CSV table of C-alpha atoms in Angstrom, one decimal:
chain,number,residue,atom,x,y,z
A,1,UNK,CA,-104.5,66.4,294.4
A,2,UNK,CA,-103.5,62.9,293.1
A,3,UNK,CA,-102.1,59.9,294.3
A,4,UNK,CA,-98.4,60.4,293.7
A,5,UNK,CA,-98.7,64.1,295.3
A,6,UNK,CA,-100.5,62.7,298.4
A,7,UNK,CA,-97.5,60.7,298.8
A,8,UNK,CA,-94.4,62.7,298.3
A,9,UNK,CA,-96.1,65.4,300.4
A,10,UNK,CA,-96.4,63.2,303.6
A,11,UNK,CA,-93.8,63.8,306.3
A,12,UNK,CA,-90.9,61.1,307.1
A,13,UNK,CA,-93.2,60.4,310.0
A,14,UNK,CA,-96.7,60.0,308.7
A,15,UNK,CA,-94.9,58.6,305.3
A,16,UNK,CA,-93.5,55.8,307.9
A,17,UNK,CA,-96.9,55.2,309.2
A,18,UNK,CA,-98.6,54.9,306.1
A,19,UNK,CA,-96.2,51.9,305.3
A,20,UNK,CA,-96.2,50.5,308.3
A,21,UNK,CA,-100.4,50.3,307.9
A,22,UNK,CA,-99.5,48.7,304.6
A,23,UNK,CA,-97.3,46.0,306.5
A,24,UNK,CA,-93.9,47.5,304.1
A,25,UNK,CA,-90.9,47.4,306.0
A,26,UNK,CA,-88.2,47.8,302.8
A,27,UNK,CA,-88.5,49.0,299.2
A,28,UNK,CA,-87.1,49.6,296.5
A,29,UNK,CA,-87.4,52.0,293.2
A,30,UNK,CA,-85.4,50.1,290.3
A,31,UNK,CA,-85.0,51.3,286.9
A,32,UNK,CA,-86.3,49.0,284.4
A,33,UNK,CA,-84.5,49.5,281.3
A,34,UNK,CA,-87.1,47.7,279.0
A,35,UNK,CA,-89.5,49.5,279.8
A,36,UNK,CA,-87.4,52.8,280.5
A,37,UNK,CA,-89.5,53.5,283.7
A,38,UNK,CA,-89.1,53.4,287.3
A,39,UNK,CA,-90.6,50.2,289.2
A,40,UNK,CA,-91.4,50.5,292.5
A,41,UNK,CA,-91.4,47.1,294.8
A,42,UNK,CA,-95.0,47.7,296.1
A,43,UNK,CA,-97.8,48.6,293.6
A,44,UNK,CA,-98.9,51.0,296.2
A,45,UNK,CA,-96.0,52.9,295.7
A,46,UNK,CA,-95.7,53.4,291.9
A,47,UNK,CA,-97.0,56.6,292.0
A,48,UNK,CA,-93.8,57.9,293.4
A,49,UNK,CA,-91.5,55.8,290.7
A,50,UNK,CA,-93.9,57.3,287.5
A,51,UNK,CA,-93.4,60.5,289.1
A,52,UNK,CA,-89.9,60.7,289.3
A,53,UNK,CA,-89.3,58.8,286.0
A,54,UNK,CA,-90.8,61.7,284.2
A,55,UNK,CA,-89.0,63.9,286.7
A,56,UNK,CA,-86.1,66.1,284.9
A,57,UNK,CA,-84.6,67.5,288.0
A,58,UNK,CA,-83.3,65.0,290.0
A,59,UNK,CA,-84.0,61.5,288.7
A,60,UNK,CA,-80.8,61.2,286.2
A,61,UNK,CA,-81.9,57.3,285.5
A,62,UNK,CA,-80.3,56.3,288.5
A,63,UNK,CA,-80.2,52.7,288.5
A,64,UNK,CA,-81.8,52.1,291.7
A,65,UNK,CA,-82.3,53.1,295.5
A,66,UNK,CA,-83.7,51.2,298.5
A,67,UNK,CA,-85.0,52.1,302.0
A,68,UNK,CA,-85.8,50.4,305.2
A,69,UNK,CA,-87.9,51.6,308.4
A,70,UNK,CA,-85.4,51.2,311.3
A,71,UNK,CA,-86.3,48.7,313.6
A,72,UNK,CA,-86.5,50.6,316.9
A,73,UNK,CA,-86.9,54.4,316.1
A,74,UNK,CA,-89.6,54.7,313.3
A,75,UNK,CA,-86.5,56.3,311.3
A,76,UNK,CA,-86.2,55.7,307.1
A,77,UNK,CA,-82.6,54.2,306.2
A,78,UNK,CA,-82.0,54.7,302.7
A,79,UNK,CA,-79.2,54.0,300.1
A,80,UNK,CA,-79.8,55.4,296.6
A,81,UNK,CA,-77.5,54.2,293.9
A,82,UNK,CA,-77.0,56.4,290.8
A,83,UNK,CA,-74.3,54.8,288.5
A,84,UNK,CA,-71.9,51.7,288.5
A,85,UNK,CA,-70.1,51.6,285.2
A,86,UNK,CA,-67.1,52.6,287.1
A,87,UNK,CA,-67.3,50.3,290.0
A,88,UNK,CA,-69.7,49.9,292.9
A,89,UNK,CA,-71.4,52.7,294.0
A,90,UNK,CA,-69.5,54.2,296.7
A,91,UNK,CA,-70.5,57.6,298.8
A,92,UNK,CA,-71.4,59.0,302.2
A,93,UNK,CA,-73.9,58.4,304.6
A,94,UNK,CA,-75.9,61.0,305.5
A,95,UNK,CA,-78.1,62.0,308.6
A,96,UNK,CA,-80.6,64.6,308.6
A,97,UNK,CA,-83.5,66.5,309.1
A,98,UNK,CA,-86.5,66.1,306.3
A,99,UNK,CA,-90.2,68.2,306.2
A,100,UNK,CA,-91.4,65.7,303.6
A,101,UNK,CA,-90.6,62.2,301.8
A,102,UNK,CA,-90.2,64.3,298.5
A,103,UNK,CA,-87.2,65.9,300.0
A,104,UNK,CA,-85.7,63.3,301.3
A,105,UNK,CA,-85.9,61.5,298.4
A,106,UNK,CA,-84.6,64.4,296.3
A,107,UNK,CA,-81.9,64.9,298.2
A,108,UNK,CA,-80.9,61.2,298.3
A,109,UNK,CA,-80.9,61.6,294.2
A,110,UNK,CA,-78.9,64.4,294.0
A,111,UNK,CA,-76.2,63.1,296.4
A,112,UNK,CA,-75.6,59.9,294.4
A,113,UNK,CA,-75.7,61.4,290.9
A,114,UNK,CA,-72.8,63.7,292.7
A,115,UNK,CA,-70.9,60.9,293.6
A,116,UNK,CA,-71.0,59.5,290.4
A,117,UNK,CA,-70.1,62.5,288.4
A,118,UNK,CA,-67.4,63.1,291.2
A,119,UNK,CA,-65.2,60.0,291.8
A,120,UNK,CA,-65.4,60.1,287.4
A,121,UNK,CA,-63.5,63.2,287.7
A,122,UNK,CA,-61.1,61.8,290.6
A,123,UNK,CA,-60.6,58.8,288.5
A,124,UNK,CA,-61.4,56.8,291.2
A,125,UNK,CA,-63.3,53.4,289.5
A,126,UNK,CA,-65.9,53.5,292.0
A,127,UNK,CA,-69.7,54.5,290.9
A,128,UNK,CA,-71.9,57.1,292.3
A,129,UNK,CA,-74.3,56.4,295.7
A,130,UNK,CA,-75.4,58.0,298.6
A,131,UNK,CA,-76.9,56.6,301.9
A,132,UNK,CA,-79.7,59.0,303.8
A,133,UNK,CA,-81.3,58.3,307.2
A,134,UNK,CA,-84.2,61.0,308.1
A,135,UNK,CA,-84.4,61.7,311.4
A,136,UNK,CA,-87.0,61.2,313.7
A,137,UNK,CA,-87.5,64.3,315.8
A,138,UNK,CA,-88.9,62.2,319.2
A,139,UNK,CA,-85.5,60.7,320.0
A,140,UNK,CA,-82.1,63.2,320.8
A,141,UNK,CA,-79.9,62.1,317.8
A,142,UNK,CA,-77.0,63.4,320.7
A,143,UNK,CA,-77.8,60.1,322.6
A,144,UNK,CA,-74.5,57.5,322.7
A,145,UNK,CA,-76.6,54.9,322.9
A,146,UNK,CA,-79.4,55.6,320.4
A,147,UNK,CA,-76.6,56.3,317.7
A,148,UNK,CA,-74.7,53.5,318.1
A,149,UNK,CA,-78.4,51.4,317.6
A,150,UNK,CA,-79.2,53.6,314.5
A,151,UNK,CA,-76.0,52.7,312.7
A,152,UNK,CA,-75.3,49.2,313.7
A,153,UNK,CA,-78.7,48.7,312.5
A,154,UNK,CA,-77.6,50.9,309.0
A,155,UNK,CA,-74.4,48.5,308.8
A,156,UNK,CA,-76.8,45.2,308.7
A,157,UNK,CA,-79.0,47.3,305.7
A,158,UNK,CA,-75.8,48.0,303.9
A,159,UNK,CA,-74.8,43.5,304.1
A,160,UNK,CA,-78.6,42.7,303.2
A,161,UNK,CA,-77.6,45.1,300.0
A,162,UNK,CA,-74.7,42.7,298.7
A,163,UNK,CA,-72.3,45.4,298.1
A,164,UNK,CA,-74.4,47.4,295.5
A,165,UNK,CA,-73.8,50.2,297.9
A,166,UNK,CA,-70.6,51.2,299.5
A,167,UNK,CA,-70.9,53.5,302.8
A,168,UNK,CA,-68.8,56.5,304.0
A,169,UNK,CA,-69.2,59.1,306.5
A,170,UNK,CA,-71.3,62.6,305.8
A,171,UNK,CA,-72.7,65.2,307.5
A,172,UNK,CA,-74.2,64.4,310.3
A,173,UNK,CA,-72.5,61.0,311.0
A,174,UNK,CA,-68.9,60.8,312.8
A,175,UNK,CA,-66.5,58.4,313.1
A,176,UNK,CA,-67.4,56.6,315.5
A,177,UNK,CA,-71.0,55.7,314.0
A,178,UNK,CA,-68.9,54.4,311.3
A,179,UNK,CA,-67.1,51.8,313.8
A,180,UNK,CA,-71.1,51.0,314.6
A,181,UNK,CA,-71.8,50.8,310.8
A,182,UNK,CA,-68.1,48.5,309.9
A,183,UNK,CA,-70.0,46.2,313.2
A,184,UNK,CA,-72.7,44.4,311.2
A,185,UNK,CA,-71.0,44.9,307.5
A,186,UNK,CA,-68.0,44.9,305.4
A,187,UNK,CA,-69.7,47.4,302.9
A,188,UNK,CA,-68.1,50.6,304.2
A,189,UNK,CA,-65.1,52.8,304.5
A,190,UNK,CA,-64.0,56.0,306.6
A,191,UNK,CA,-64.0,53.0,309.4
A,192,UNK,CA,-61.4,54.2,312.7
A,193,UNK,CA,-58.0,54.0,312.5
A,194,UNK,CA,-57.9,51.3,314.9
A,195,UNK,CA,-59.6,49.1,312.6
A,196,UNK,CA,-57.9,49.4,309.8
A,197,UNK,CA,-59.6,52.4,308.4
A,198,UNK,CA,-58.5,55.9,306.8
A,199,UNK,CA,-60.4,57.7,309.8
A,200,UNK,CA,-62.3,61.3,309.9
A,201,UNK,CA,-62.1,62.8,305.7
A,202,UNK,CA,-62.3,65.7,306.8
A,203,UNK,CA,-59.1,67.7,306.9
A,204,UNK,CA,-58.0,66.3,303.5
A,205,UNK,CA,-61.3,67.7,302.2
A,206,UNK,CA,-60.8,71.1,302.9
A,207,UNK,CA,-57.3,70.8,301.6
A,208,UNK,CA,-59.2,70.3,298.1
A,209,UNK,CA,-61.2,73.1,299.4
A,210,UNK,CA,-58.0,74.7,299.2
A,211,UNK,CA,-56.7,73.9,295.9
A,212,UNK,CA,-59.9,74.9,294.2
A,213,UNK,CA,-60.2,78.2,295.1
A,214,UNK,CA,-56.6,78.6,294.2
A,215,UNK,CA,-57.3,77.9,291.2
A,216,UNK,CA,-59.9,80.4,290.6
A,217,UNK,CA,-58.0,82.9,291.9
A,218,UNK,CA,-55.2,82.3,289.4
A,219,UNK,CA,-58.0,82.1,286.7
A,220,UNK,CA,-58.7,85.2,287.5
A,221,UNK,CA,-55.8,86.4,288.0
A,222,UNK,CA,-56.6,87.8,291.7
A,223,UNK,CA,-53.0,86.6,293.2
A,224,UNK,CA,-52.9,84.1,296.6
A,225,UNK,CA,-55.2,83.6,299.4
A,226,UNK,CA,-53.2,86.5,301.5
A,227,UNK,CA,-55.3,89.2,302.3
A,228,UNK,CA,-58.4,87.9,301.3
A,229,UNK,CA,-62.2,88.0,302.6
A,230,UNK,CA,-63.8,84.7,303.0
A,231,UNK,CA,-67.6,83.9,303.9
A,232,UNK,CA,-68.6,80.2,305.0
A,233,UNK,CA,-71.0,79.0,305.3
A,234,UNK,CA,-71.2,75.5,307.5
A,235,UNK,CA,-68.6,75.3,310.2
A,236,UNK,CA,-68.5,71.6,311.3
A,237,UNK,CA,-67.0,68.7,309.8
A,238,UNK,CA,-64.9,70.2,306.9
A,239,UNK,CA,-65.6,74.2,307.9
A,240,UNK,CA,-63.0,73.7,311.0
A,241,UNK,CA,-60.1,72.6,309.5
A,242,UNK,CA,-61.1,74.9,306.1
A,243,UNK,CA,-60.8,77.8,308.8
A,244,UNK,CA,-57.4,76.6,310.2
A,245,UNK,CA,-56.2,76.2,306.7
A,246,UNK,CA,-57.5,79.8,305.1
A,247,UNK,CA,-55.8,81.1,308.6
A,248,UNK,CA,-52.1,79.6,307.8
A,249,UNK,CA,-52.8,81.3,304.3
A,250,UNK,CA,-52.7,84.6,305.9
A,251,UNK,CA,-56.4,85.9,305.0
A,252,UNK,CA,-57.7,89.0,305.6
A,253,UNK,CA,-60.9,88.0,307.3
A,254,UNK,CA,-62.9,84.8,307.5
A,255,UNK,CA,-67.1,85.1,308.5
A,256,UNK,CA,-68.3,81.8,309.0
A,257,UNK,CA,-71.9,81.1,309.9
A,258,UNK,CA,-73.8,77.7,311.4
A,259,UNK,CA,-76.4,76.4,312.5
A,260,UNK,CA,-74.9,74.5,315.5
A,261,UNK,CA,-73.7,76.7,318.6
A,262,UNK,CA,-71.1,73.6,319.3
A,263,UNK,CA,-69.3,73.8,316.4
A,264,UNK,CA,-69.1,77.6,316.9
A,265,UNK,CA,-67.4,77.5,320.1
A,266,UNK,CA,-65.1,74.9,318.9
A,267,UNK,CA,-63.9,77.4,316.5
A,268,UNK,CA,-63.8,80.5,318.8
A,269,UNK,CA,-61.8,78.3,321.8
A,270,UNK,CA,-59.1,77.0,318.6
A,271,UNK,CA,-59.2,80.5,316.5
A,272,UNK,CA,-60.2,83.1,319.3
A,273,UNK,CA,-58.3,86.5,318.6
A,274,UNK,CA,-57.8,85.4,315.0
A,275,UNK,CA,-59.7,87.6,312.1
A,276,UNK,CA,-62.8,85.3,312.7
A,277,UNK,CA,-66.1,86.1,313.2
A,278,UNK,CA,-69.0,83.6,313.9
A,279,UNK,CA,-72.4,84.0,313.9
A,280,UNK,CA,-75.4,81.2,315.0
A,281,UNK,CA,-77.8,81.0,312.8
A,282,UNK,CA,-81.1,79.4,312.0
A,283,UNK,CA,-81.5,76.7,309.7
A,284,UNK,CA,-82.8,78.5,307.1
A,285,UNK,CA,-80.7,81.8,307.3
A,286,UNK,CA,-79.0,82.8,304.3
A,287,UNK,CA,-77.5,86.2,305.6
A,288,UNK,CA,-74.0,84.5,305.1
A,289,UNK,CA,-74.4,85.1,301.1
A,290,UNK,CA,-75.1,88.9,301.6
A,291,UNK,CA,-71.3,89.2,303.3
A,292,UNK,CA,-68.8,91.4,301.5
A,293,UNK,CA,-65.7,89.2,300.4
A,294,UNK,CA,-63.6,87.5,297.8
A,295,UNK,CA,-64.7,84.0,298.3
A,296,UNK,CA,-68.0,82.0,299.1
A,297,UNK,CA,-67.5,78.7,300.8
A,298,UNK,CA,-70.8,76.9,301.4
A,299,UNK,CA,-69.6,73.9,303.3
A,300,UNK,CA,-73.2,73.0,305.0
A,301,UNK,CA,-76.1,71.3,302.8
A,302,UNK,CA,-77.0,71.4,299.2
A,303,UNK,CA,-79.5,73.3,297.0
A,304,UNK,CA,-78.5,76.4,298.4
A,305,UNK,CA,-76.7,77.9,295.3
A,306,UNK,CA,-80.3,78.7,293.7
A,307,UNK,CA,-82.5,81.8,292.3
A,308,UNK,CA,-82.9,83.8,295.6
A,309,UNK,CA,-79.3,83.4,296.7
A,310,UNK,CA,-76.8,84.2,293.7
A,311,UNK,CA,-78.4,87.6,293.2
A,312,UNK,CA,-76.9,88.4,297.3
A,313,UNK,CA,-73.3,87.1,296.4
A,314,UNK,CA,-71.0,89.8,296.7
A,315,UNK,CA,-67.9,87.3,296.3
A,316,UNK,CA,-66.4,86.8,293.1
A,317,UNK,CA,-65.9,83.3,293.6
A,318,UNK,CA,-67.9,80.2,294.6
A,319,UNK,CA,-65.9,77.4,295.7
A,320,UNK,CA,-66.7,74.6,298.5
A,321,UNK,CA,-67.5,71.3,299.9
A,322,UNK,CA,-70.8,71.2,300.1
A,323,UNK,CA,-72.8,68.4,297.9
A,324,UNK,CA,-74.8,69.4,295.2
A,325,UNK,CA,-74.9,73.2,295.9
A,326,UNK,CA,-76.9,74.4,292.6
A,327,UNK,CA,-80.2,73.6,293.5
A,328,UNK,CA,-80.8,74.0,289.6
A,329,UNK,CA,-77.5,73.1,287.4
A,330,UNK,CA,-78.8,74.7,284.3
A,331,UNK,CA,-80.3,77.6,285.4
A,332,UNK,CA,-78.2,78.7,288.6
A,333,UNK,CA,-74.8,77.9,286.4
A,334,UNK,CA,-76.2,80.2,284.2
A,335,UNK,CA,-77.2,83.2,286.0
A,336,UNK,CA,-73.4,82.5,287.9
A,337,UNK,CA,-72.2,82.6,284.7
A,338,UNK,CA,-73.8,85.9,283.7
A,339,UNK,CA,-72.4,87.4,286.9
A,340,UNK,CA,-69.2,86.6,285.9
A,341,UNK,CA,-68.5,84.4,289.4
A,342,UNK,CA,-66.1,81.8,288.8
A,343,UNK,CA,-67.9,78.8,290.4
A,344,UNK,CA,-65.7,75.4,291.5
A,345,UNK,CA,-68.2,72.8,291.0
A,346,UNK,CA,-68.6,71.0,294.2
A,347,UNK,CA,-67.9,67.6,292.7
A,348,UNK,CA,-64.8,68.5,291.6
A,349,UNK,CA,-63.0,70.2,294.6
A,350,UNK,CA,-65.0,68.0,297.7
A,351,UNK,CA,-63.3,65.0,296.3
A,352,UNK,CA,-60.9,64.2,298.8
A,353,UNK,CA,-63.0,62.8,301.4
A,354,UNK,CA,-63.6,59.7,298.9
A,355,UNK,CA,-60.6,59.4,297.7
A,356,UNK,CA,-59.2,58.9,300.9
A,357,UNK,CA,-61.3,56.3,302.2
A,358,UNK,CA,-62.3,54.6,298.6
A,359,UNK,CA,-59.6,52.4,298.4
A,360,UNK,CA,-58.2,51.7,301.7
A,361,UNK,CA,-58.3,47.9,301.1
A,362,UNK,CA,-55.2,48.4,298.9
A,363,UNK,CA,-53.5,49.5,302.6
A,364,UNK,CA,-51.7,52.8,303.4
A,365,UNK,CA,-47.6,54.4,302.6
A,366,UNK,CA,-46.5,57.3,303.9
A,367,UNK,CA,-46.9,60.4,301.9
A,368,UNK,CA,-49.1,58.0,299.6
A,369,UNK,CA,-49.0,59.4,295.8
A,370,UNK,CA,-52.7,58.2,294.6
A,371,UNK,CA,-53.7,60.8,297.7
A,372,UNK,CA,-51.3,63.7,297.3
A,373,UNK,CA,-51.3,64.0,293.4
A,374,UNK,CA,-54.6,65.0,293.7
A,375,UNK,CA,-53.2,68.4,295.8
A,376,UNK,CA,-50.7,68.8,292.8
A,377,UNK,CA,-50.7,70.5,289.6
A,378,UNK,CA,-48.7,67.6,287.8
A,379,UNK,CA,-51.4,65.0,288.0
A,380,UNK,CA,-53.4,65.4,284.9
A,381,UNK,CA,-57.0,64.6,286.6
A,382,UNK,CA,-55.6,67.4,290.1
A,383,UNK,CA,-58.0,69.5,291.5
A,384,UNK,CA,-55.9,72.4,290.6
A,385,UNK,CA,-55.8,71.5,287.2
A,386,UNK,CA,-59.6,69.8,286.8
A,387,UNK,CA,-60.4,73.1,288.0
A,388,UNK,CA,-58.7,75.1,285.4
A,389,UNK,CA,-59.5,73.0,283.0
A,390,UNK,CA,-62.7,73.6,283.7
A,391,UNK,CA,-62.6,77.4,284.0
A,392,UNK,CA,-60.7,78.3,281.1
A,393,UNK,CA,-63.2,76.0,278.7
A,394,UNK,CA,-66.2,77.8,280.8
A,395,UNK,CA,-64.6,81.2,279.2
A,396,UNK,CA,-64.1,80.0,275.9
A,397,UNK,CA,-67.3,78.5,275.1
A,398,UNK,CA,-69.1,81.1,276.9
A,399,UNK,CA,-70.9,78.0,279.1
A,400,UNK,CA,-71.4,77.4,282.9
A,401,UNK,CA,-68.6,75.7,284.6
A,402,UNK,CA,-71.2,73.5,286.0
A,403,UNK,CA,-71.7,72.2,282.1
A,404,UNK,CA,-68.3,72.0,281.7
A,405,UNK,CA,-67.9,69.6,284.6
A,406,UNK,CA,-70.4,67.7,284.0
A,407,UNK,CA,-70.2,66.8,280.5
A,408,UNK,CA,-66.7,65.7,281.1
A,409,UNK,CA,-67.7,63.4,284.1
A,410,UNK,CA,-70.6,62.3,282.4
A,411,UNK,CA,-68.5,60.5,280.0
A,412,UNK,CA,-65.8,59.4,282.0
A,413,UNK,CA,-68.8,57.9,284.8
A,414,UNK,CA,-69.9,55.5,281.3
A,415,UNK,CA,-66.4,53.8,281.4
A,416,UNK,CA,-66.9,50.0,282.5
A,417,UNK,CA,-64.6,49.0,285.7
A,418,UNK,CA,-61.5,47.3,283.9
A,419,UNK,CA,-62.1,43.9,285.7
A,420,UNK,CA,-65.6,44.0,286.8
A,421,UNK,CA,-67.2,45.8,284.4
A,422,UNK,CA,-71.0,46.6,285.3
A,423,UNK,CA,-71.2,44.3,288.2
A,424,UNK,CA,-73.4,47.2,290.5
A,425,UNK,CA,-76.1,46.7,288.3
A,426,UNK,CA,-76.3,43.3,288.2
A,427,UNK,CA,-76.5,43.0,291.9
A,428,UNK,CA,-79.3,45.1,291.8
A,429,UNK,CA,-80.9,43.0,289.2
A,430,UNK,CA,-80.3,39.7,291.8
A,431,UNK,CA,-81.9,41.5,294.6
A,432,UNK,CA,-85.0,42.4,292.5
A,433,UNK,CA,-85.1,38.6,291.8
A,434,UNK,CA,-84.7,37.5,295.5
A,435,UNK,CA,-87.1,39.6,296.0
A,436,UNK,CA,-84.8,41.4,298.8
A,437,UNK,CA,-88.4,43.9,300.1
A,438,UNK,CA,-90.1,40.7,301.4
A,439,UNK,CA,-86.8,39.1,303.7
């Protein structure tokens, strides 16, 4: 086994340890277009960069992404920044559970390149980013106090960044560890309503939910939501109001699994005596995909859209909020394809949350136009109509709608801000040249 393998096959916790031997509090992995190779702040660590710069999975040139050991908890705070021709990068972060540093980087790749390729197709001019912190198993992340030191001390990570990275709220962060986030920095959004912010992006998510898997059902001509059978899978955040929602439709039956008994007997005490059934679940369970319905809503983690999976799917489509669902793009896309499942990409239908909270410098107005056109089918760039779009050239040129959705936001994600043009990058490029690991 080499060097780089030894590495990325450490846990967070023995990863953490290894750096802290090293005396390496913060790093970085910056893409050095000269040389067209990752460079990694400590030589000790370039193993991992020359890995992923060959890798072709989930290293999409991203421009840069940097991580911190928490002062207090032995945790890894990271913000990975994928693209910022559009704007700064701007995206959710996330707090979770990772058996090895190769996952958690992974998955901090993938959720930036989503963001990218996602507020492109909102035509939002933000770029693409993603903050991750990796839990550490030996404290209760359930603990008031312990969260509110975890993110206050992620909100003085996101300052020391100088705005390369914008943060939002994700799975596994609430509200509330925003206000501790907005305490030490003004690099954020989803901040309380009390201070000025656009609150929990929830409900507006699952509205987009919504619109997406009404437009597959049109596509295929299938009629409305009434009477349906929906499986979900992921009941917290965005699966709640997705339930309420799916309910005012008039569906047949919604199954829902999850892996947290709380969010299970929200449901139950809201929806009890509905047609809703719930099931706990362990964190690996994918007996959700084998459920007989219309509709697949995964609305928990990504990667889970994959090889082992599609081949259970009863559903005829795929459609929800989940980041990054295809564990493989190219392959999974295809073998959805060949199923004939109409698939939603997730970047196109989850967008809401963002576009809710991206710009709420510019202030709020009732019924606010830049928010609801996206829940129309007039605006050009709608979820509804992305969605068709997106469907209907899937059909025609025989390709995944995965392709077709990312092609088209690949482009529009190499359009310069208007005013600012690349200015993302070049604040990575000062914080290489402060050297921003050794402060």
């Amino acid at each position: 086994m080499n060097e780089k393998e030894n590495l990325l096959s450490l846990s967070i916790s023995d990863f953490i340890q290894r750096l802290i031997v090293e005396k390496i509090n913060k790093f970085y992995f910056v893409f050095d277009d000269k040389k067209k190779k990752l460079i990694a702040s400590h030589q000790s660590l370039q193993p991992i960069a020359d890995f992923f710069s060959k890798d072709k999975r989930d290293f999409i040139i991203h421009e840069g992404w940097f991580c911190k050991i928490s002062d207090q908890f032995n945790m890894l705070l990271g913000a990975f920044v994928h693209r910022t021709n559009r704007g700064q990068a701007a995206g959710g972060v996330r707090y979770w559970n990772y058996d090895t540093i190769e996952d958690y980087f992974r998955d901090g790749l993938r959720l930036a390149t989503g963001m990218t390729f996602k507020n492109a197709l909102a035509g939002l001019w933000w770029g693409g980013g993603k903050g991750v912190i990796a839990h550490n198993s030996q404290h209760d992340k359930s603990d008031p106090k312990i969260r509110e030191k975890i993110y206050s001390e992620y909100g003085a990570f996101m300052s020391s960044l100088n705005g390369c990275y914008v943060t939002a709220e994700d799975v596994g962060t609430s509200v509330e560890d925003m206000a501790n986030v907005f305490s030490n920095t003004r690099f954020t959004t989803c901040i309380p309503l009390e201070f000025g912010g656009s609150g929990n992006p929830s409900v507006p998510t699952a509205k987009g939910v919504i619109c997406g898997i009404e437009a597959a059902l049109d596509f295929l001509h299938m009629g409305t939501l009434e009477n349906k059978t929906i499986a979900i899978q992921g009941l917290g955040h965005v699966g709640k109001p997705l339930v309420e929602f799916l309910l005012e439709k008039r569906v047949k039956k919604i199954v829902g699994t999850d892996i947290n008994l709380t969010n299970i007997k929200n449901l139950e005490k809201n929806f009890g005596g509905k047609n809703l059934e719930c099931r706990l679940v362990d964190k690996n369970d994918i007996s959700i995909f084998s459920e007989e319905c219309d509709i697949f809503s995964p609305n928990a983690t990504g990667a889970i859209i994959n090889e082992e999976t599609i081949p259970l799917l009863k559903a005829k489509i795929v459609c929800g909020a989940a980041n990054n669902q295809l564990e493989d793009t190219p392959r999974d896309g295809k073998i959805l394809l060949e199923k004939e499942i109409a698939y939603v990409p997730d970047f196109l239908t989850n967008r809401m949350g963002i576009v809710t909270c991206a710009n709420e410098q510019y202030g709020y107005i009732n019924n606010d136009p830049l928010i609801e056109s996206h829940f129309s089918n007039e605006l050009e760039h709608s979820i509804y109509n992305r969605a068709m779009q997106v469907l209907n050239e899937s059909k025609n040129e025989n390709k995944p709608a995965s392709e077709i959705a990312l092609q088209l936001a690949n482009k529009l994600s190499k359009e310069n801000h208007p005013i600012f043009g690349h200015r993302g990058k070049e604040i990575i490029k000062s914080l290489v040249e402060n050297k921003w690991h050794l402060h």
